[in-house]
Coordinates of C-alpha atoms and ligand atoms in Angstrom, one line a residue:
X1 CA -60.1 14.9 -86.9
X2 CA -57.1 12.8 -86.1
X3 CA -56.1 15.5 -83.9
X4 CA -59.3 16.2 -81.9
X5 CA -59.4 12.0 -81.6
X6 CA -55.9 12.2 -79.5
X7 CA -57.2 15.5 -77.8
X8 CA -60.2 13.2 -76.5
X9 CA -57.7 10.5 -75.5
X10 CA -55.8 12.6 -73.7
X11 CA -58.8 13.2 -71.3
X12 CA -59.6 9.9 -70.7
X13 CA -58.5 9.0 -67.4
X14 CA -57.8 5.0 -66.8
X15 CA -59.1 3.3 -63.9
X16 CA -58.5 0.2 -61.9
X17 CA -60.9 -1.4 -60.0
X18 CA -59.9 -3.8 -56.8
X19 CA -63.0 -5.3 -56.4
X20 CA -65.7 -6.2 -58.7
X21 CA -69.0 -7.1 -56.2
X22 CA -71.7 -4.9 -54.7
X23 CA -70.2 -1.3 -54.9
X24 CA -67.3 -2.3 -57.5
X25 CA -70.1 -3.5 -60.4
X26 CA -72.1 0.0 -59.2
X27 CA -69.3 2.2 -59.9
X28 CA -68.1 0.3 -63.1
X29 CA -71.4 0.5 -64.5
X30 CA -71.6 4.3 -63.6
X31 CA -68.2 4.5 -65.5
X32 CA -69.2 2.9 -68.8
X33 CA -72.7 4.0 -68.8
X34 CA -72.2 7.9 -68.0
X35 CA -68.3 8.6 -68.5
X36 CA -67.5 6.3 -71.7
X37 CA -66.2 7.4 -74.9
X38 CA -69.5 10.0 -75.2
X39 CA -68.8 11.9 -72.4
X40 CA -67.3 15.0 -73.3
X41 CA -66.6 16.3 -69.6
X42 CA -64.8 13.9 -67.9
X43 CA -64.1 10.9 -69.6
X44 CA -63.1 7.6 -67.6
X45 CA -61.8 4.0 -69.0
X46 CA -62.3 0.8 -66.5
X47 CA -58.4 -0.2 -68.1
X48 CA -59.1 -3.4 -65.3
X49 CA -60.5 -5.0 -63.0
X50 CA -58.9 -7.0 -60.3
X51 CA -61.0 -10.0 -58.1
X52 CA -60.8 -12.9 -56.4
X53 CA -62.5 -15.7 -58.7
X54 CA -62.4 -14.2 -62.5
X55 CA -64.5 -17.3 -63.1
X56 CA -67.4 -15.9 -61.6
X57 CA -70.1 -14.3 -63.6
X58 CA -70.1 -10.2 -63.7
X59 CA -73.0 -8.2 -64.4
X60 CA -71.3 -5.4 -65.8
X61 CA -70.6 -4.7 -69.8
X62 CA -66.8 -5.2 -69.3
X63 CA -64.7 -7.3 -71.3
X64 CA -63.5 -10.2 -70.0
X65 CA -59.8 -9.7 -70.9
X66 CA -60.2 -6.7 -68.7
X67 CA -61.4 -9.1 -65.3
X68 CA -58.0 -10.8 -63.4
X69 CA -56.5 -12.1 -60.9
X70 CA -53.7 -10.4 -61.2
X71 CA -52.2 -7.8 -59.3
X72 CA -50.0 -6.1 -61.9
X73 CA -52.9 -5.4 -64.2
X74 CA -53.5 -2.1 -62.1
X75 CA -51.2 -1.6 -59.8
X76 CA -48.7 0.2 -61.4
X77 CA -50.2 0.0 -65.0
X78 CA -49.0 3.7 -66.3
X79 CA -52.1 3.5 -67.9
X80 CA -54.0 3.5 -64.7
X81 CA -54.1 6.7 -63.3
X82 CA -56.8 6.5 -60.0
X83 CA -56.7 2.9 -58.4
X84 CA -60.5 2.2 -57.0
X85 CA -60.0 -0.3 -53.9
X86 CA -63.2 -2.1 -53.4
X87 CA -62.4 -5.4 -51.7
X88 CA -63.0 -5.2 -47.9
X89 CA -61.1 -5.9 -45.4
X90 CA -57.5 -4.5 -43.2
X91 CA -54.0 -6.3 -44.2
X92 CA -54.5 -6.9 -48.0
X93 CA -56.3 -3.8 -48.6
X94 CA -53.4 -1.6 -46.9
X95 CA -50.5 -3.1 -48.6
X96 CA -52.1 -2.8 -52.3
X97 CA -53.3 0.7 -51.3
X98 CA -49.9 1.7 -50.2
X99 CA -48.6 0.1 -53.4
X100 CA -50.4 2.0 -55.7
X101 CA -49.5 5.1 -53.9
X102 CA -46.0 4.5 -54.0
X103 CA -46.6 3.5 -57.9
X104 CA -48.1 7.4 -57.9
X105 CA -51.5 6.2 -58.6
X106 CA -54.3 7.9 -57.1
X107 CA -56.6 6.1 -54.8
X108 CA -60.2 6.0 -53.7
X109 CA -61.6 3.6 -51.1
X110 CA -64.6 3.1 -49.4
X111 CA -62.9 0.7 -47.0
X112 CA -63.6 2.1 -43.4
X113 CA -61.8 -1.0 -41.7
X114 CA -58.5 0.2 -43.5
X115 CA -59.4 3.9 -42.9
X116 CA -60.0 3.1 -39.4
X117 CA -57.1 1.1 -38.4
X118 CA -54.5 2.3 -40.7
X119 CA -55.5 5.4 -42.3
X120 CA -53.0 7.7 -40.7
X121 CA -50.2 5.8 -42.3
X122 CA -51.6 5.2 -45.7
X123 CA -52.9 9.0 -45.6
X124 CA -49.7 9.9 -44.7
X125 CA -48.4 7.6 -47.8
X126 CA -50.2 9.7 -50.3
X127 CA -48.7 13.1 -49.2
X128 CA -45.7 11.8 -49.6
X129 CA -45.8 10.4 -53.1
X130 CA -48.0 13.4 -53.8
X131 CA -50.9 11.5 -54.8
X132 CA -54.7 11.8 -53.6
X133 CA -56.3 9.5 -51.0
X134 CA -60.1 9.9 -51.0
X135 CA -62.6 7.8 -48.6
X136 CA -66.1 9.9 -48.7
X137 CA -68.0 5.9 -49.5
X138 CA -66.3 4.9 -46.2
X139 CA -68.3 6.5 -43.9
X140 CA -72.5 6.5 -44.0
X141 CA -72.5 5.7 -47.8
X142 CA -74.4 8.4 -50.1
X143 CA -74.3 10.5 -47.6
X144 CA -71.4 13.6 -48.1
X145 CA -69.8 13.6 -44.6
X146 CA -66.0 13.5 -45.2
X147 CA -66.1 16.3 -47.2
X148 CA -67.7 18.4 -45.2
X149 CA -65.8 17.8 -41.7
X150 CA -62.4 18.0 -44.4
X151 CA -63.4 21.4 -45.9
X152 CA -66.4 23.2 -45.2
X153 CA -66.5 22.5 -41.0
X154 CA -62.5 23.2 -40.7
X155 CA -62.9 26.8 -38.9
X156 CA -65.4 25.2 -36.3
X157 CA -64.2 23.0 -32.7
X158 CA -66.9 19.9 -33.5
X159 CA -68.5 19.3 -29.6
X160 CA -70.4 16.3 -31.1
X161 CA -70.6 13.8 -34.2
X162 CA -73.6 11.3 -33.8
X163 CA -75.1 9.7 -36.1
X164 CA -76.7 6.2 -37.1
X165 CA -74.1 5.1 -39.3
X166 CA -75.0 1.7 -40.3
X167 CA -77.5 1.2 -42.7
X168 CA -78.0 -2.9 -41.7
X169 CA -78.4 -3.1 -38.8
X170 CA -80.6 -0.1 -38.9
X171 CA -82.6 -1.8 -41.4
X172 CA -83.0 -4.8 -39.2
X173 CA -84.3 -2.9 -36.2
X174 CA -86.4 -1.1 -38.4
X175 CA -88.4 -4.2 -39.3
X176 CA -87.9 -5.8 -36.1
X177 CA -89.9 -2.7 -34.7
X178 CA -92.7 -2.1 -37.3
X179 CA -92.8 -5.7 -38.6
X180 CA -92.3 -7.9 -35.8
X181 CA -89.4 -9.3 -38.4
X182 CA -86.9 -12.4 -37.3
X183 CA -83.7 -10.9 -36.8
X184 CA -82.1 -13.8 -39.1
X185 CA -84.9 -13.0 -42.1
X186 CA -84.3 -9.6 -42.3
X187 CA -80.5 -10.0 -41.9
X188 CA -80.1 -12.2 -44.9
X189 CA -82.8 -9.6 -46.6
X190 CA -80.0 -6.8 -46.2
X191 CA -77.3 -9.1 -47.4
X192 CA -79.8 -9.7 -50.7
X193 CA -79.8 -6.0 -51.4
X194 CA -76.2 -5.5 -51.0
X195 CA -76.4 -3.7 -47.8
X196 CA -74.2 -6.0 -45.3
X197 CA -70.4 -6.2 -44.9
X198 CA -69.1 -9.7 -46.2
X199 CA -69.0 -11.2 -43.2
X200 CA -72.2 -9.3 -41.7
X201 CA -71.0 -10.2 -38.1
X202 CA -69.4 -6.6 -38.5
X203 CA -72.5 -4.8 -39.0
X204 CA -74.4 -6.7 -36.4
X205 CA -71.5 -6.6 -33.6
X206 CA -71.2 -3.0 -34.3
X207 CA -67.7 -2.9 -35.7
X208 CA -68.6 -1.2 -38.9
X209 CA -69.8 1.3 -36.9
X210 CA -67.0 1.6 -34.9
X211 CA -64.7 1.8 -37.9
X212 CA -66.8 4.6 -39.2
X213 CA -66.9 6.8 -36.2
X214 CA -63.2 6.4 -35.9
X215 CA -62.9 7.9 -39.1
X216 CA -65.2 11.0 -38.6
X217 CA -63.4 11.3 -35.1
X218 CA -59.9 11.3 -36.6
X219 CA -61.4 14.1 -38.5
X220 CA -63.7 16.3 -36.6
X221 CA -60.4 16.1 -33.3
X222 CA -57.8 16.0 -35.3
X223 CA -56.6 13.3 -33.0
X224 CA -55.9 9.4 -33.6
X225 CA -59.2 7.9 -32.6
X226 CA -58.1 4.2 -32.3
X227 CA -60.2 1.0 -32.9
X228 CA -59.2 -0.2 -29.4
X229 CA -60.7 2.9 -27.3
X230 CA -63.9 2.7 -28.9
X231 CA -66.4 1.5 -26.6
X232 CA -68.6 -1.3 -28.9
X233 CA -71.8 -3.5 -28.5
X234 CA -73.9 -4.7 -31.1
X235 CA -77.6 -5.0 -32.0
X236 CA -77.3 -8.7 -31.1
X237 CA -79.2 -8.6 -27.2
X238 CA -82.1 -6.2 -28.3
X239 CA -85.5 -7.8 -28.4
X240 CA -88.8 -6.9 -29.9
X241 CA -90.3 -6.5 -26.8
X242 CA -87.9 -4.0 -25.8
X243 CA -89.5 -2.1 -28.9
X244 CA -92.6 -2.3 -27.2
X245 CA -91.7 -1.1 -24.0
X246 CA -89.6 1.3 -25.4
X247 CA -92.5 2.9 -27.3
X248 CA -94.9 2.8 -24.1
X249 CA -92.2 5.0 -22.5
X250 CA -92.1 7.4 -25.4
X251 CA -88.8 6.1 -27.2
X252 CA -87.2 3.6 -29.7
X253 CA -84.4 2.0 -30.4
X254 CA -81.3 2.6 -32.6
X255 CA -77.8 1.5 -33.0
X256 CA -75.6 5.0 -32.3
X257 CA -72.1 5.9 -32.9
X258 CA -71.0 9.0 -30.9
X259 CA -67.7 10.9 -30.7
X260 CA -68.5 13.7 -28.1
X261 CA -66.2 16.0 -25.9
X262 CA -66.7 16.6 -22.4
X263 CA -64.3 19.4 -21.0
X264 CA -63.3 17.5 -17.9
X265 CA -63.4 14.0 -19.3
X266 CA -61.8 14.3 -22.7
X267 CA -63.2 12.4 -25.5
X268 CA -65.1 9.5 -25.3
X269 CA -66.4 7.5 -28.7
X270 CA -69.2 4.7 -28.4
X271 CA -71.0 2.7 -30.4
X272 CA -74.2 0.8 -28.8
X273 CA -78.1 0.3 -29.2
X274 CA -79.6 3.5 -27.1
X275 CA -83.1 4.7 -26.3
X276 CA -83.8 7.4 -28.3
X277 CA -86.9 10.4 -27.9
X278 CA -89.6 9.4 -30.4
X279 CA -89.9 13.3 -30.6
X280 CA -86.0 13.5 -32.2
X281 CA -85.6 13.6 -36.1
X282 CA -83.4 10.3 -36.0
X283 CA -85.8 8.4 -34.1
X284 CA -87.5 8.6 -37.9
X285 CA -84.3 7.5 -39.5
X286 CA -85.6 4.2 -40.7
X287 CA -84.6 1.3 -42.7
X288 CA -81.6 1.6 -44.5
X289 CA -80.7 5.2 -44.3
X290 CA -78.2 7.2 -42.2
X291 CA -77.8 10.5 -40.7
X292 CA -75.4 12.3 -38.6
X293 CA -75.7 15.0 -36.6
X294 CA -72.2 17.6 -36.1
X295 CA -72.3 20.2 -33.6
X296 CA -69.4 23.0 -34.4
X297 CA -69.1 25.8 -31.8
X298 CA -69.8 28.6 -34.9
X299 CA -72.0 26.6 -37.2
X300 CA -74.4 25.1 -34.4
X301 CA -76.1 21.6 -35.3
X302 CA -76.0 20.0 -38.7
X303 CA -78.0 17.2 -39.8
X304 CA -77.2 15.1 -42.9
X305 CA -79.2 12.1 -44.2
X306 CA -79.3 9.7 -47.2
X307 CA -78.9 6.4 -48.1
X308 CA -76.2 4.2 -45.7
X309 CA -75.6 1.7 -48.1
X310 CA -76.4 0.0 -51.3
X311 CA -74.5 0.1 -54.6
X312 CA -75.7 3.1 -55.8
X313 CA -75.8 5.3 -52.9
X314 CA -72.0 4.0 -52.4
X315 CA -71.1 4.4 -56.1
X316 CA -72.5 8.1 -55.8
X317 CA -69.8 8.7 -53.1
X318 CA -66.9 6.7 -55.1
X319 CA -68.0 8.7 -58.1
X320 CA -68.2 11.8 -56.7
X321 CA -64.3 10.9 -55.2
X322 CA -63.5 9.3 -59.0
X323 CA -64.5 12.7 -60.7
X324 CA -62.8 14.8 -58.4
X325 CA -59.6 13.4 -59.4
X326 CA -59.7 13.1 -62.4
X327 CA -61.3 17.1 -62.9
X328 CA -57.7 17.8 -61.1
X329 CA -58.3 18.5 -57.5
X330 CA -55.6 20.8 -56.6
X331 CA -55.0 20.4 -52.8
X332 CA -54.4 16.8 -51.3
X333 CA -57.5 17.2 -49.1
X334 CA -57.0 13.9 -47.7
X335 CA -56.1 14.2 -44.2
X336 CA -56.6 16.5 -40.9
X337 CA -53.4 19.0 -41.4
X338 CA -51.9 17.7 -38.3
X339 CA -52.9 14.9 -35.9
X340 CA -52.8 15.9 -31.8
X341 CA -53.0 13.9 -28.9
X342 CA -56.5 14.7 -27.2
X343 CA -57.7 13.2 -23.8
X344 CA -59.5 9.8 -24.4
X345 CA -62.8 9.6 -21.4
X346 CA -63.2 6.1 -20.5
X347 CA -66.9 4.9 -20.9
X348 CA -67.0 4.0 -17.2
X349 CA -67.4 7.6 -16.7
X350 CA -70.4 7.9 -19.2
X351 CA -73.9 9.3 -17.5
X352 CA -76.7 8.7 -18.9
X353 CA -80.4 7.2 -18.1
X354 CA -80.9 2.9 -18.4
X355 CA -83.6 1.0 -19.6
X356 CA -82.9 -2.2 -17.7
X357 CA -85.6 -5.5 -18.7
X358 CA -85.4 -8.2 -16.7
X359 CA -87.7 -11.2 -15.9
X360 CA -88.0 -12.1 -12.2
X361 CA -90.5 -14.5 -10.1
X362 CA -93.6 -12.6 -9.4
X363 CA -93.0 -12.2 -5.6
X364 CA -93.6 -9.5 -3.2
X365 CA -89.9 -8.1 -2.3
X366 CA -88.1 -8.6 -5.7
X367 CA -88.5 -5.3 -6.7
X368 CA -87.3 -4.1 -3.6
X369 CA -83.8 -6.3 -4.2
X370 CA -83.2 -4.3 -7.7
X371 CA -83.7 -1.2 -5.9
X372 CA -81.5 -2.1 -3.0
X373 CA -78.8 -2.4 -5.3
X374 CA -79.2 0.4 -7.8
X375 CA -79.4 2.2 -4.4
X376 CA -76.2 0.8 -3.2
X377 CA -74.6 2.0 -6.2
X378 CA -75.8 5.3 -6.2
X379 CA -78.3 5.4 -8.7
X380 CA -81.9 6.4 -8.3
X381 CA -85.4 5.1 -10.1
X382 CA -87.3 6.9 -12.5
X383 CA -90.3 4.6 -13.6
X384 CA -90.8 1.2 -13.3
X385 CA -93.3 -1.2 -15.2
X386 CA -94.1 -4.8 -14.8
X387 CA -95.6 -6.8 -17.7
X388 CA -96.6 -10.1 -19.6
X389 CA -96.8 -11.6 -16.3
X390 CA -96.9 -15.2 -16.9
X391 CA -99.3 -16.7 -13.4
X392 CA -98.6 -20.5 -14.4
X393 CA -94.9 -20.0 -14.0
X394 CA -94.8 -17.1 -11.5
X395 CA -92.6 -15.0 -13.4
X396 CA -92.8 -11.2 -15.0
X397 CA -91.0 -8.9 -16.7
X398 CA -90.1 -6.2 -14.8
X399 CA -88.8 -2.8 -17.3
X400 CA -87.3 -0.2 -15.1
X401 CA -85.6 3.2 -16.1
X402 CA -83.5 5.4 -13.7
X403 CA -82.5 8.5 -13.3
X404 CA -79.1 9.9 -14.8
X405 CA -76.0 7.3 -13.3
X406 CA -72.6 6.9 -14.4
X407 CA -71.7 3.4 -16.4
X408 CA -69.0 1.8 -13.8
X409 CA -71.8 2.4 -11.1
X410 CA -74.6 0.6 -13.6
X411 CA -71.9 -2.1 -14.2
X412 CA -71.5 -2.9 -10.6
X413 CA -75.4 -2.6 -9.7
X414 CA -76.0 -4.9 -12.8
X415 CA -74.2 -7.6 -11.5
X416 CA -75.1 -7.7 -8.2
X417 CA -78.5 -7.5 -9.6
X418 CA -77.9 -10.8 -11.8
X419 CA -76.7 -13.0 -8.5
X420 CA -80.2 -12.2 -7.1
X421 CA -82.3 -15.7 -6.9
X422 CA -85.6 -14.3 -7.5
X423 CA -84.1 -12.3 -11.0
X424 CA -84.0 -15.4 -13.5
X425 CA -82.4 -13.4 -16.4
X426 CA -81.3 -9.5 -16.7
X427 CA -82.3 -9.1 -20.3
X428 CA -81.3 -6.1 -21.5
X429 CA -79.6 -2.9 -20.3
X430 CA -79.7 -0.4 -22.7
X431 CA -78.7 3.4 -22.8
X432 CA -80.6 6.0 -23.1
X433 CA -79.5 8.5 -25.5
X434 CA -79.5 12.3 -24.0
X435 CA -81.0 15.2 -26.5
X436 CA -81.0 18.8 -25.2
X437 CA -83.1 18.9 -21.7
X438 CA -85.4 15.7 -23.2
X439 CA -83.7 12.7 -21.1
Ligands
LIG501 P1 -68.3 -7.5 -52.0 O1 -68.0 -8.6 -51.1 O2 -69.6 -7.5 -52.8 O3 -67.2 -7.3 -53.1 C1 -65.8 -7.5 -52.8 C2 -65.0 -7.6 -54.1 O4 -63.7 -7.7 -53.8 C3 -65.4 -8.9 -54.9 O5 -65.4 -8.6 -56.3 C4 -64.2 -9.8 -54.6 O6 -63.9 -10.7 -55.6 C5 -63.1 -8.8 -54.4 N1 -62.1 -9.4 -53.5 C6 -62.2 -9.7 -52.2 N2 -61.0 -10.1 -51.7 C7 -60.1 -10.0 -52.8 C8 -58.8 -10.3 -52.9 N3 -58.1 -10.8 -51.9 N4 -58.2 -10.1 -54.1 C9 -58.9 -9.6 -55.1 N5 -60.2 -9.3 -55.1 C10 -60.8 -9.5 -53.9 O7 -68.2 -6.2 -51.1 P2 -68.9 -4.7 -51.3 O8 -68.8 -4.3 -52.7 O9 -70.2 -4.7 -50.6 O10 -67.9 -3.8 -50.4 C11 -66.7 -3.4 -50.9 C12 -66.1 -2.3 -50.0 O11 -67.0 -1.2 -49.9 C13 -65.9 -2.8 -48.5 O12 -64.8 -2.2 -48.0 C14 -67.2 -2.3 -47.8 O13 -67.0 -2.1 -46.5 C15 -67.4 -1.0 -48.6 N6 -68.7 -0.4 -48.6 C16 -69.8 -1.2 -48.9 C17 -71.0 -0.7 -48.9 C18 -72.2 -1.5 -49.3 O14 -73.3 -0.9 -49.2 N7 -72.1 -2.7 -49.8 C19 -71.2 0.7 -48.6 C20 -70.1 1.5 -48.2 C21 -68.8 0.9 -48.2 P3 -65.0 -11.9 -56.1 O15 -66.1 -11.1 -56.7 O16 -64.2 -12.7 -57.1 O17 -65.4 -12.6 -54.9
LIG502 N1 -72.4 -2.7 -44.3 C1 -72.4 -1.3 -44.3 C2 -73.7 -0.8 -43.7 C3 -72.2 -0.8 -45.6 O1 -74.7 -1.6 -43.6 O2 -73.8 0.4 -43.3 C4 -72.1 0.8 -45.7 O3 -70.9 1.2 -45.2

């Protein structure tokens, strides 16, 4: 008996948690409740549990002896063999991350800022300590996407990765469009279900995003994808009438992150609101779900979709990382063999069609201006509506889309359009996404 006790033992692998909120209760909970001291599989032991305030109340079965603020409690507790980083944020995050790697602890993060902006090095940490580094929570949640572009898409050259990739702000322009929801109400409604960032200005800005696609970038190119050459606008200037006109004209609206090749330009990654065909399968991705689309040259298009955020959807993802581990993954399978430098487009050479709203007096010739100048910078009309004219006040809104045009033109004809008198405000300029031969 004594024997088959220690033999148990043996399995159990010790964890350490850094973090103890949304995703780091979620993931201690899935520890106790399906790999305590029943489980005969794989058998895991929360050892500690590292926060900011340990005088905060925890909804988790853990002992309180086991809750700190201090550091030394996991990293580099020999009983600790896979450190779980689930704080947030860049500077902290990297240097305990490298720490425990250097301490040959194991890690798993679903930190996308620190994956973003510094994952090369600490990736490149973990080889060298021969330890695992393992992000699949980082990027779109429950939804297995690391893995995939790691292991299973390897043989393939990826032409596109596009997805909606952040489950708050998609869950805000969900009910924004079929609720008439306040932007602010919903917002705080994501933060209630544990769906926003801590500071949710990075979900609504689109920086999460743009962390995220610079991970799956890195990835699917093999190339240093960096923060800085990510174009990036947020959800922040999109109206709910734009969801009305949008619909009129046969699209909606979602927030997109692209990383896409062109063989003359190079490759150009994006993250902004775009127009998207109500006839195209994310154009249904709704509320707080994800999907991504990867085009590989052998494999054709691949869809995946699941939950974006959310405790468990996240813990499902750290889990799955956890597990792996501990069920002694044999290659490193943390990072793109080797990183290559790859041609970086710049979005001023982006084409793509514009939805353009803006409200301007209600007099003959105004449309006439707009045109001038979209003229003048080479770019043609498709359609044009004008609505919710307003007769007290003489003014309109007029919703034009053009043809195909490259962004620097757009940028120019924009602001000449914006000195016009008789254009009071240029509301929105949005992108329209293009699918196949749809747009
Ligand atoms: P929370 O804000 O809910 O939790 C953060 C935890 O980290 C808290 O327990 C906090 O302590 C602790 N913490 C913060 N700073 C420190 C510090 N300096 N020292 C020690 N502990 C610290 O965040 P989430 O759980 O939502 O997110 C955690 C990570 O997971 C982030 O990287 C996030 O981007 C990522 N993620 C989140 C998803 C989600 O749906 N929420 C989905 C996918 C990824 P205390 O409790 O005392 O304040
Ligand atoms: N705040 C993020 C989101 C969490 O809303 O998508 C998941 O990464």
């Amino acid at each position: 008996m004594g024997t088959y006790m220690s033999a148990l033992e043996q399995r159990s692998t010790g964890i350490g948690l850094l973090g103890l909120g949304v995703v780091g209760t979620a993931v201690a909970k899935a520890i106790i409740e399906r790999h305590g001291p029943n489980d005969q599989s794989t058998r895991l032991n929360v050892v500690a549990a590292v926060v900011r305030d340990d005088s905060r109340k925890r909804y988790v079965d853990l002992d309180t002896s086991a809750i700190s603020t201090n550091l030394d409690t996991v990293i580099g507790n020999p009983d600790i063999a896979i450190v779980v980083e689930l704080m947030g944020g860049e500077d902290l995050a990297f240097d305990y991350i490298t720490s425990a790697l250097k301490s040959g602890q194991h890690v798993v993060t679903a930190n996308k800022e620190v994956m973003a902006k510094r994952g090369s090095e600490l990736l490149a940490t973990a080889t060298a300590n021969n330890v695992h580094l393992y992000y699949e929570a980082s990027v779109a949640g429950g939804i297995p996407i690391i893995g995939p572009l790691m292991n299973d898409l390897t043989a393939n050259k990826i032409q596109s990765v596009r997805g909606i990739i952040n489950g708050t702000t998609n869950f805000i322009l969900t009910k924004m469009e079929h609720e008439g929801a306040d932007f602010s109400d919903v917002l705080a409604e994501a933060q209630s279900l544990g769906y926003a960032e801590s500071d949710p200005t990075a979900d609504v800005d689109g920086f999460d995003a743009l962390y995220k696609i610079s991970v799956l970038a890195r990835l699917a190119y093999h190339t240093e994808v960096p923060v800085d050459v990510i174009y990036c606008e947020g959800i922040r200037e999109v109206h709910a009438k734009d969801f009305r006109y949008a619909s009129e004209l046969g699209y909606t609206i979602k927030l997109l992150a692209v990383a896409q090749v062109n063989s003359k330009s190079g490759l150009l990654a994006r993250v902004h609101p775009a127009l998207i065909p109500l006839e195209v399968p994310m154009a249904s991705v709704n509320g707080v779900l994800n999907s991504v689309e990867v085009e590989g040259d052998l494999v054709g298009p691949l869809w995946f979709q699941g939950a974006g955020a959310g405790p468990n959807p996240t813990g499902s993802a750290v889990m799955g990382d956890i597990l792996r581990i501990a069920n002694g993954a044999s290659n490193s399978g943390s990072s793109p063999s080797t990183l290559e430098p790859f041609p970086i487009a710049s979005m001023d050479d982006h084409v793509c069609q514009y939805y353009i709203r803006l409200t301007a007096s209600d007099r003959p010739g105004v449309l006439a201006n707009v045109a001038r100048f979209l003229g003048e910078a080479d770019i043609s009309i498709n359609s044009v509506l004008q609505k919710d004219t307003d007769i007290e006040n003489g003014h309109a809104d007029l919703v034009i889309m053009t043809h195909p045009a490259r962004e620097a033109n757009m940028q120019s004809a924009v602001s000449s359009i914006r000195e016009l008198e008789t254009v009071l405000q240029l509301d929105s300029l949005i992108r329209v996404e293009t699918y196949g031969d749809r747009s």
